[in-house]
Amino acid sequence: MEDPALEPADFDTMRVGYGLHSRLDVADLDGDWLPLFTVWLDEAGRRGVREPNAMVLGTAGADGRPSTRTVLCKGADARGLTFFTTTSSRKGAQLAASGHASVTFPWLVVERQVHIEGRCDPLDRADSLAYWRTRPRGSQVAAWASEQSQPAESVEELESLFAVAEERLAGVDEIPMPDRWGGYLLTPERVEFWQGGRDRFHDRVECLRGDGGWTVRRLQP
């Protein structure tokens, strides 16, 4: 039953202004996306963005229908971005079908976003295993307990699945990595830096990968 004390959302009152930063200069990219991305990521963390490495991952299946969810970026270097998940999940199945993905880092507290699109391929098992060994034990148990994206009848079933996995692995000093778990590398082909501007006249700078390197250009807001 609807709570009569709750008022309908008034979206008109949710408008906020932007203007924390001076204009983003195309020259700030200097022919490569990674240095500025690293600076922005670090600044987002220092300014209080919780989990600044959280990114909205977009995938699409063979039917072309998109879906999104938030995952944690666990590495950024000249190759691209890495993240880890259950490969048999919905996103894993869609990545296998399309081989492409997009991510958005929504650092709205600091009026910035970065959008990245490109190929997304599984990491070598050795690379996934190296990261797996750094995960907290509880997270490792959870990966064994959950068939990610599969239906669950109840909270009690979920708790039981974890308890069973925890008991089964109780005497194991080094928990092995499940076959259904691993990492992905998103190789950027397009990177867009977005920065809030006054009067919704935002800054947008796009980096496109070509045979000769990166081409950088400004986009209209």
C-alpha positions as YAML, in Angstrom:
chain: A
units: angstrom
residues:
- id: 1
  name: MET
  ca: [0.00, 0.00, 0.00]
- id: 2
  name: GLU
  ca: [1.28, 3.45, -0.86]
- id: 3
  name: ASP
  ca: [2.46, 5.58, 2.06]
- id: 4
  name: PRO
  ca: [0.35, 8.78, 2.04]
- id: 5
  name: ALA
  ca: [3.17, 10.63, 3.81]
- id: 6
  name: LEU
  ca: [5.46, 10.18, 0.81]
- id: 7
  name: GLU
  ca: [5.27, 12.85, -1.85]
- id: 8
  name: PRO
  ca: [5.88, 12.00, -5.52]
- id: 9
  name: ALA
  ca: [9.43, 12.77, -6.65]
- id: 10
  name: ASP
  ca: [9.78, 16.29, -7.98]
- id: 11
  name: PHE
  ca: [12.46, 15.94, -10.61]
- id: 12
  name: ASP
  ca: [12.42, 19.66, -11.39]
- id: 13
  name: THR
  ca: [13.88, 20.44, -7.96]
- id: 14
  name: MET
  ca: [16.76, 17.97, -8.40]
- id: 15
  name: ARG
  ca: [18.67, 20.22, -10.78]
- id: 16
  name: VAL
  ca: [22.13, 21.23, -9.59]
- id: 17
  name: GLY
  ca: [24.73, 23.51, -11.09]
- id: 18
  name: TYR
  ca: [28.25, 22.64, -12.24]
- id: 19
  name: GLY
  ca: [31.44, 24.63, -12.40]
- id: 20
  name: LEU
  ca: [34.10, 23.31, -10.03]
- id: 21
  name: HIS
  ca: [36.81, 23.26, -12.67]
- id: 22
  name: SER
  ca: [38.32, 25.47, -15.32]
- id: 23
  name: ARG
  ca: [37.86, 24.40, -18.92]
- id: 24
  name: LEU
  ca: [39.31, 21.03, -19.89]
- id: 25
  name: ASP
  ca: [41.99, 21.55, -22.52]
- id: 26
  name: VAL
  ca: [42.52, 19.08, -25.36]
- id: 27
  name: ALA
  ca: [46.25, 19.52, -24.75]
- id: 28
  name: ASP
  ca: [45.76, 17.95, -21.29]
- id: 29
  name: LEU
  ca: [45.45, 14.59, -23.02]
- id: 30
  name: ASP
  ca: [48.76, 14.91, -24.89]
- id: 31
  name: GLY
  ca: [47.90, 12.09, -27.27]
- id: 32
  name: ASP
  ca: [47.13, 9.48, -24.59]
- id: 33
  name: TRP
  ca: [44.20, 8.84, -22.25]
- id: 34
  name: LEU
  ca: [45.96, 7.09, -19.37]
- id: 35
  name: PRO
  ca: [47.84, 9.95, -17.61]
- id: 36
  name: LEU
  ca: [44.76, 12.18, -17.26]
- id: 37
  name: PHE
  ca: [42.59, 9.21, -16.26]
- id: 38
  name: THR
  ca: [45.06, 8.39, -13.48]
- id: 39
  name: VAL
  ca: [45.07, 11.99, -12.25]
- id: 40
  name: TRP
  ca: [41.27, 12.16, -12.21]
- id: 41
  name: LEU
  ca: [40.96, 8.80, -10.47]
- id: 42
  name: ASP
  ca: [43.38, 9.88, -7.75]
- id: 43
  name: GLU
  ca: [41.65, 13.23, -7.30]
- id: 44
  name: ALA
  ca: [38.24, 11.57, -7.04]
- id: 45
  name: GLY
  ca: [39.52, 9.43, -4.19]
- id: 46
  name: ARG
  ca: [41.12, 12.37, -2.39]
- id: 47
  name: ARG
  ca: [37.90, 14.37, -2.69]
- id: 48
  name: GLY
  ca: [35.85, 11.71, -0.97]
- id: 49
  name: VAL
  ca: [34.37, 9.63, -3.78]
- id: 50
  name: ARG
  ca: [33.66, 6.23, -2.26]
- id: 51
  name: GLU
  ca: [35.33, 3.48, -4.30]
- id: 52
  name: PRO
  ca: [36.49, 5.73, -7.14]
- id: 53
  name: ASN
  ca: [37.45, 2.58, -9.04]
- id: 54
  name: ALA
  ca: [33.77, 1.58, -9.27]
- id: 55
  name: MET
  ca: [32.61, 1.63, -12.88]
- id: 56
  name: VAL
  ca: [29.32, 0.95, -14.62]
- id: 57
  name: LEU
  ca: [29.97, -1.92, -17.03]
- id: 58
  name: GLY
  ca: [27.78, -2.11, -20.13]
- id: 59
  name: THR
  ca: [27.49, -5.31, -22.16]
- id: 60
  name: ALA
  ca: [25.14, -6.67, -24.81]
- id: 61
  name: GLY
  ca: [24.20, -10.19, -25.76]
- id: 62
  name: ALA
  ca: [23.71, -11.76, -29.16]
- id: 63
  name: ASP
  ca: [20.27, -10.15, -29.34]
- id: 64
  name: GLY
  ca: [21.82, -6.70, -29.07]
- id: 65
  name: ARG
  ca: [19.96, -5.78, -25.86]
- id: 66
  name: PRO
  ca: [22.23, -3.88, -23.46]
- id: 67
  name: SER
  ca: [22.55, -4.34, -19.70]
- id: 68
  name: THR
  ca: [24.61, -2.57, -17.08]
- id: 69
  name: ARG
  ca: [25.93, -3.18, -13.58]
- id: 70
  name: THR
  ca: [28.63, -1.74, -11.34]
- id: 71
  name: VAL
  ca: [31.95, -3.59, -10.97]
- id: 72
  name: LEU
  ca: [35.32, -2.61, -9.55]
- id: 73
  name: CYS
  ca: [38.24, -1.76, -11.82]
- id: 74
  name: LYS
  ca: [41.29, -3.57, -10.49]
- id: 75
  name: GLY
  ca: [43.95, -2.23, -12.80]
- id: 76
  name: ALA
  ca: [44.65, 0.47, -15.39]
- id: 77
  name: ASP
  ca: [47.75, 0.55, -17.54]
- id: 78
  name: ALA
  ca: [48.83, 0.95, -21.14]
- id: 79
  name: ARG
  ca: [46.96, -2.23, -22.09]
- id: 80
  name: GLY
  ca: [43.64, -1.04, -20.68]
- id: 81
  name: LEU
  ca: [41.40, -1.79, -17.69]
- id: 82
  name: THR
  ca: [41.06, -5.05, -15.78]
- id: 83
  name: PHE
  ca: [38.20, -6.37, -13.68]
- id: 84
  name: PHE
  ca: [37.20, -9.75, -12.27]
- id: 85
  name: THR
  ca: [33.93, -11.63, -12.01]
- id: 86
  name: THR
  ca: [32.16, -14.97, -12.38]
- id: 87
  name: THR
  ca: [32.61, -15.76, -16.04]
- id: 88
  name: SER
  ca: [29.41, -17.85, -16.17]
- id: 89
  name: SER
  ca: [27.32, -14.86, -15.02]
- id: 90
  name: ARG
  ca: [25.01, -12.87, -17.29]
- id: 91
  name: LYS
  ca: [27.75, -10.35, -18.06]
- id: 92
  name: GLY
  ca: [30.21, -13.16, -18.70]
- id: 93
  name: ALA
  ca: [27.84, -14.76, -21.20]
- id: 94
  name: GLN
  ca: [27.28, -11.42, -22.94]
- id: 95
  name: LEU
  ca: [31.01, -10.71, -23.12]
- id: 96
  name: ALA
  ca: [31.54, -14.12, -24.67]
- id: 97
  name: ALA
  ca: [28.84, -13.35, -27.24]
- id: 98
  name: SER
  ca: [29.98, -9.87, -28.27]
- id: 99
  name: GLY
  ca: [33.61, -9.45, -27.21]
- id: 100
  name: HIS
  ca: [33.00, -5.76, -26.51]
- id: 101
  name: ALA
  ca: [32.06, -3.63, -23.53]
- id: 102
  name: SER
  ca: [31.80, -0.08, -22.26]
- id: 103
  name: VAL
  ca: [32.44, 1.37, -18.80]
- id: 104
  name: THR
  ca: [31.63, 4.66, -17.12]
- id: 105
  name: PHE
  ca: [33.33, 6.06, -14.03]
- id: 106
  name: PRO
  ca: [30.62, 8.36, -12.56]
- id: 107
  name: TRP
  ca: [32.57, 10.71, -10.29]
- id: 108
  name: LEU
  ca: [29.63, 13.09, -9.92]
- id: 109
  name: VAL
  ca: [30.82, 14.48, -6.58]
- id: 110
  name: VAL
  ca: [33.73, 16.05, -8.44]
- id: 111
  name: GLU
  ca: [31.68, 16.77, -11.59]
- id: 112
  name: ARG
  ca: [33.61, 14.38, -13.79]
- id: 113
  name: GLN
  ca: [33.02, 11.18, -15.72]
- id: 114
  name: VAL
  ca: [35.14, 8.98, -17.96]
- id: 115
  name: HIS
  ca: [33.56, 6.71, -20.59]
- id: 116
  name: ILE
  ca: [35.61, 3.92, -22.17]
- id: 117
  name: GLU
  ca: [34.62, 1.54, -24.98]
- id: 118
  name: GLY
  ca: [36.51, -1.28, -26.63]
- id: 119
  name: ARG
  ca: [37.26, -4.97, -26.93]
- id: 120
  name: CYS
  ca: [36.91, -7.01, -23.77]
- id: 121
  name: ASP
  ca: [38.72, -10.34, -23.57]
- id: 122
  name: PRO
  ca: [39.36, -12.88, -20.80]
- id: 123
  name: LEU
  ca: [42.68, -12.58, -19.02]
- id: 124
  name: ASP
  ca: [45.11, -15.47, -18.96]
- id: 125
  name: ARG
  ca: [44.36, -17.83, -16.09]
- id: 126
  name: ALA
  ca: [47.75, -17.04, -14.55]
- id: 127
  name: ASP
  ca: [46.87, -13.32, -14.36]
- id: 128
  name: SER
  ca: [43.48, -14.09, -12.85]
- id: 129
  name: LEU
  ca: [45.05, -16.42, -10.32]
- id: 130
  name: ALA
  ca: [47.57, -13.77, -9.27]
- id: 131
  name: TYR
  ca: [44.71, -11.43, -8.37]
- id: 132
  name: TRP
  ca: [42.59, -14.23, -6.84]
- id: 133
  name: ARG
  ca: [45.33, -14.83, -4.27]
- id: 134
  name: THR
  ca: [45.06, -11.22, -3.05]
- id: 135
  name: ARG
  ca: [41.32, -11.47, -2.34]
- id: 136
  name: PRO
  ca: [40.07, -11.72, 1.25]
- id: 137
  name: ARG
  ca: [39.20, -15.26, 2.27]
- id: 138
  name: GLY
  ca: [35.52, -14.41, 2.69]
- id: 139
  name: SER
  ca: [35.35, -13.14, -0.89]
- id: 140
  name: GLN
  ca: [36.96, -16.36, -2.10]
- id: 141
  name: VAL
  ca: [34.39, -18.42, -0.21]
- id: 142
  name: ALA
  ca: [31.58, -16.31, -1.69]
- id: 143
  name: ALA
  ca: [32.87, -16.99, -5.21]
- id: 144
  name: TRP
  ca: [32.60, -20.73, -4.54]
- id: 145
  name: ALA
  ca: [29.18, -20.39, -2.88]
- id: 146
  name: SER
  ca: [27.40, -18.39, -5.57]
- id: 147
  name: GLU
  ca: [26.37, -19.37, -9.08]
- id: 148
  name: GLN
  ca: [26.22, -15.69, -9.97]
- id: 149
  name: SER
  ca: [23.06, -14.51, -11.79]
- id: 150
  name: GLN
  ca: [21.17, -17.76, -11.09]
- id: 151
  name: PRO
  ca: [17.82, -17.52, -9.25]
- id: 152
  name: ALA
  ca: [17.63, -17.99, -5.47]
- id: 153
  name: GLU
  ca: [14.49, -19.05, -3.65]
- id: 154
  name: SER
  ca: [15.18, -17.02, -0.50]
- id: 155
  name: VAL
  ca: [17.71, -15.23, 1.68]
- id: 156
  name: GLU
  ca: [17.89, -18.42, 3.73]
- id: 157
  name: GLU
  ca: [19.03, -20.33, 0.65]
- id: 158
  name: LEU
  ca: [21.80, -17.80, 0.03]
- id: 159
  name: GLU
  ca: [22.96, -18.00, 3.64]
- id: 160
  name: SER
  ca: [22.92, -21.79, 3.43]
- id: 161
  name: LEU
  ca: [25.00, -21.78, 0.24]
- id: 162
  name: PHE
  ca: [27.64, -19.62, 1.91]
- id: 163
  name: ALA
  ca: [27.64, -21.70, 5.08]
- id: 164
  name: VAL
  ca: [28.08, -24.93, 3.14]
- id: 165
  name: ALA
  ca: [30.97, -23.49, 1.13]
- id: 166
  name: GLU
  ca: [32.57, -22.07, 4.27]
- id: 167
  name: GLU
  ca: [32.39, -25.45, 5.99]
- id: 168
  name: ARG
  ca: [33.73, -27.30, 2.98]
- id: 169
  name: LEU
  ca: [36.72, -24.95, 2.69]
- id: 170
  name: ALA
  ca: [37.38, -24.60, 6.42]
- id: 171
  name: GLY
  ca: [40.45, -26.81, 6.39]
- id: 172
  name: VAL
  ca: [41.88, -25.44, 3.14]
- id: 173
  name: ASP
  ca: [44.81, -23.08, 3.70]
- id: 174
  name: GLU
  ca: [44.91, -21.71, 0.15]
- id: 175
  name: ILE
  ca: [41.49, -21.71, -1.48]
- id: 176
  name: PRO
  ca: [41.75, -22.58, -5.18]
- id: 177
  name: MET
  ca: [40.23, -20.37, -7.85]
- id: 178
  name: PRO
  ca: [36.97, -21.71, -9.32]
- id: 179
  name: ASP
  ca: [37.00, -22.53, -13.03]
- id: 180
  name: ARG
  ca: [34.00, -20.22, -13.46]
- id: 181
  name: TRP
  ca: [35.82, -17.18, -12.07]
- id: 182
  name: GLY
  ca: [38.37, -14.93, -13.78]
- id: 183
  name: GLY
  ca: [39.41, -11.56, -15.11]
- id: 184
  name: TYR
  ca: [38.85, -9.48, -18.22]
- id: 185
  name: LEU
  ca: [40.89, -6.87, -20.04]
- id: 186
  name: LEU
  ca: [39.01, -3.99, -21.65]
- id: 187
  name: THR
  ca: [41.23, -2.60, -24.41]
- id: 188
  name: PRO
  ca: [40.17, 1.02, -25.03]
- id: 189
  name: GLU
  ca: [39.23, 2.06, -28.55]
- id: 190
  name: ARG
  ca: [37.34, 5.18, -27.51]
- id: 191
  name: VAL
  ca: [37.75, 7.21, -24.30]
- id: 192
  name: GLU
  ca: [35.70, 10.27, -23.45]
- id: 193
  name: PHE
  ca: [36.49, 12.68, -20.62]
- id: 194
  name: TRP
  ca: [33.43, 14.57, -19.39]
- id: 195
  name: GLN
  ca: [33.61, 17.54, -17.03]
- id: 196
  name: GLY
  ca: [30.67, 19.56, -15.76]
- id: 197
  name: GLY
  ca: [30.36, 23.13, -17.01]
- id: 198
  name: ARG
  ca: [28.20, 26.11, -16.19]
- id: 199
  name: ASP
  ca: [24.75, 26.33, -17.81]
- id: 200
  name: ARG
  ca: [25.07, 22.68, -18.91]
- id: 201
  name: PHE
  ca: [27.81, 23.71, -21.34]
- id: 202
  name: HIS
  ca: [29.96, 20.76, -20.35]
- id: 203
  name: ASP
  ca: [33.46, 19.82, -21.48]
- id: 204
  name: ARG
  ca: [33.75, 16.67, -23.57]
- id: 205
  name: VAL
  ca: [37.08, 15.51, -24.96]
- id: 206
  name: GLU
  ca: [37.25, 12.31, -26.99]
- id: 207
  name: CYS
  ca: [40.24, 10.05, -27.62]
- id: 208
  name: LEU
  ca: [40.02, 7.63, -30.55]
- id: 209
  name: ARG
  ca: [42.54, 4.86, -31.13]
- id: 210
  name: GLY
  ca: [43.87, 4.53, -34.68]
- id: 211
  name: ASP
  ca: [46.72, 2.74, -36.42]
- id: 212
  name: GLY
  ca: [49.04, 5.63, -35.68]
- id: 213
  name: GLY
  ca: [48.04, 6.15, -32.05]
- id: 214
  name: TRP
  ca: [45.42, 8.31, -30.39]
- id: 215
  name: THR
  ca: [43.50, 11.16, -31.98]
- id: 216
  name: VAL
  ca: [42.12, 13.71, -29.52]
- id: 217
  name: ARG
  ca: [39.29, 16.13, -30.24]
- id: 218
  name: ARG
  ca: [36.72, 18.26, -28.44]
- id: 219
  name: LEU
  ca: [33.02, 17.40, -28.71]
- id: 220
  name: GLN
  ca: [30.11, 19.78, -28.36]
- id: 221
  name: PRO
  ca: [28.21, 19.32, -25.09]
...
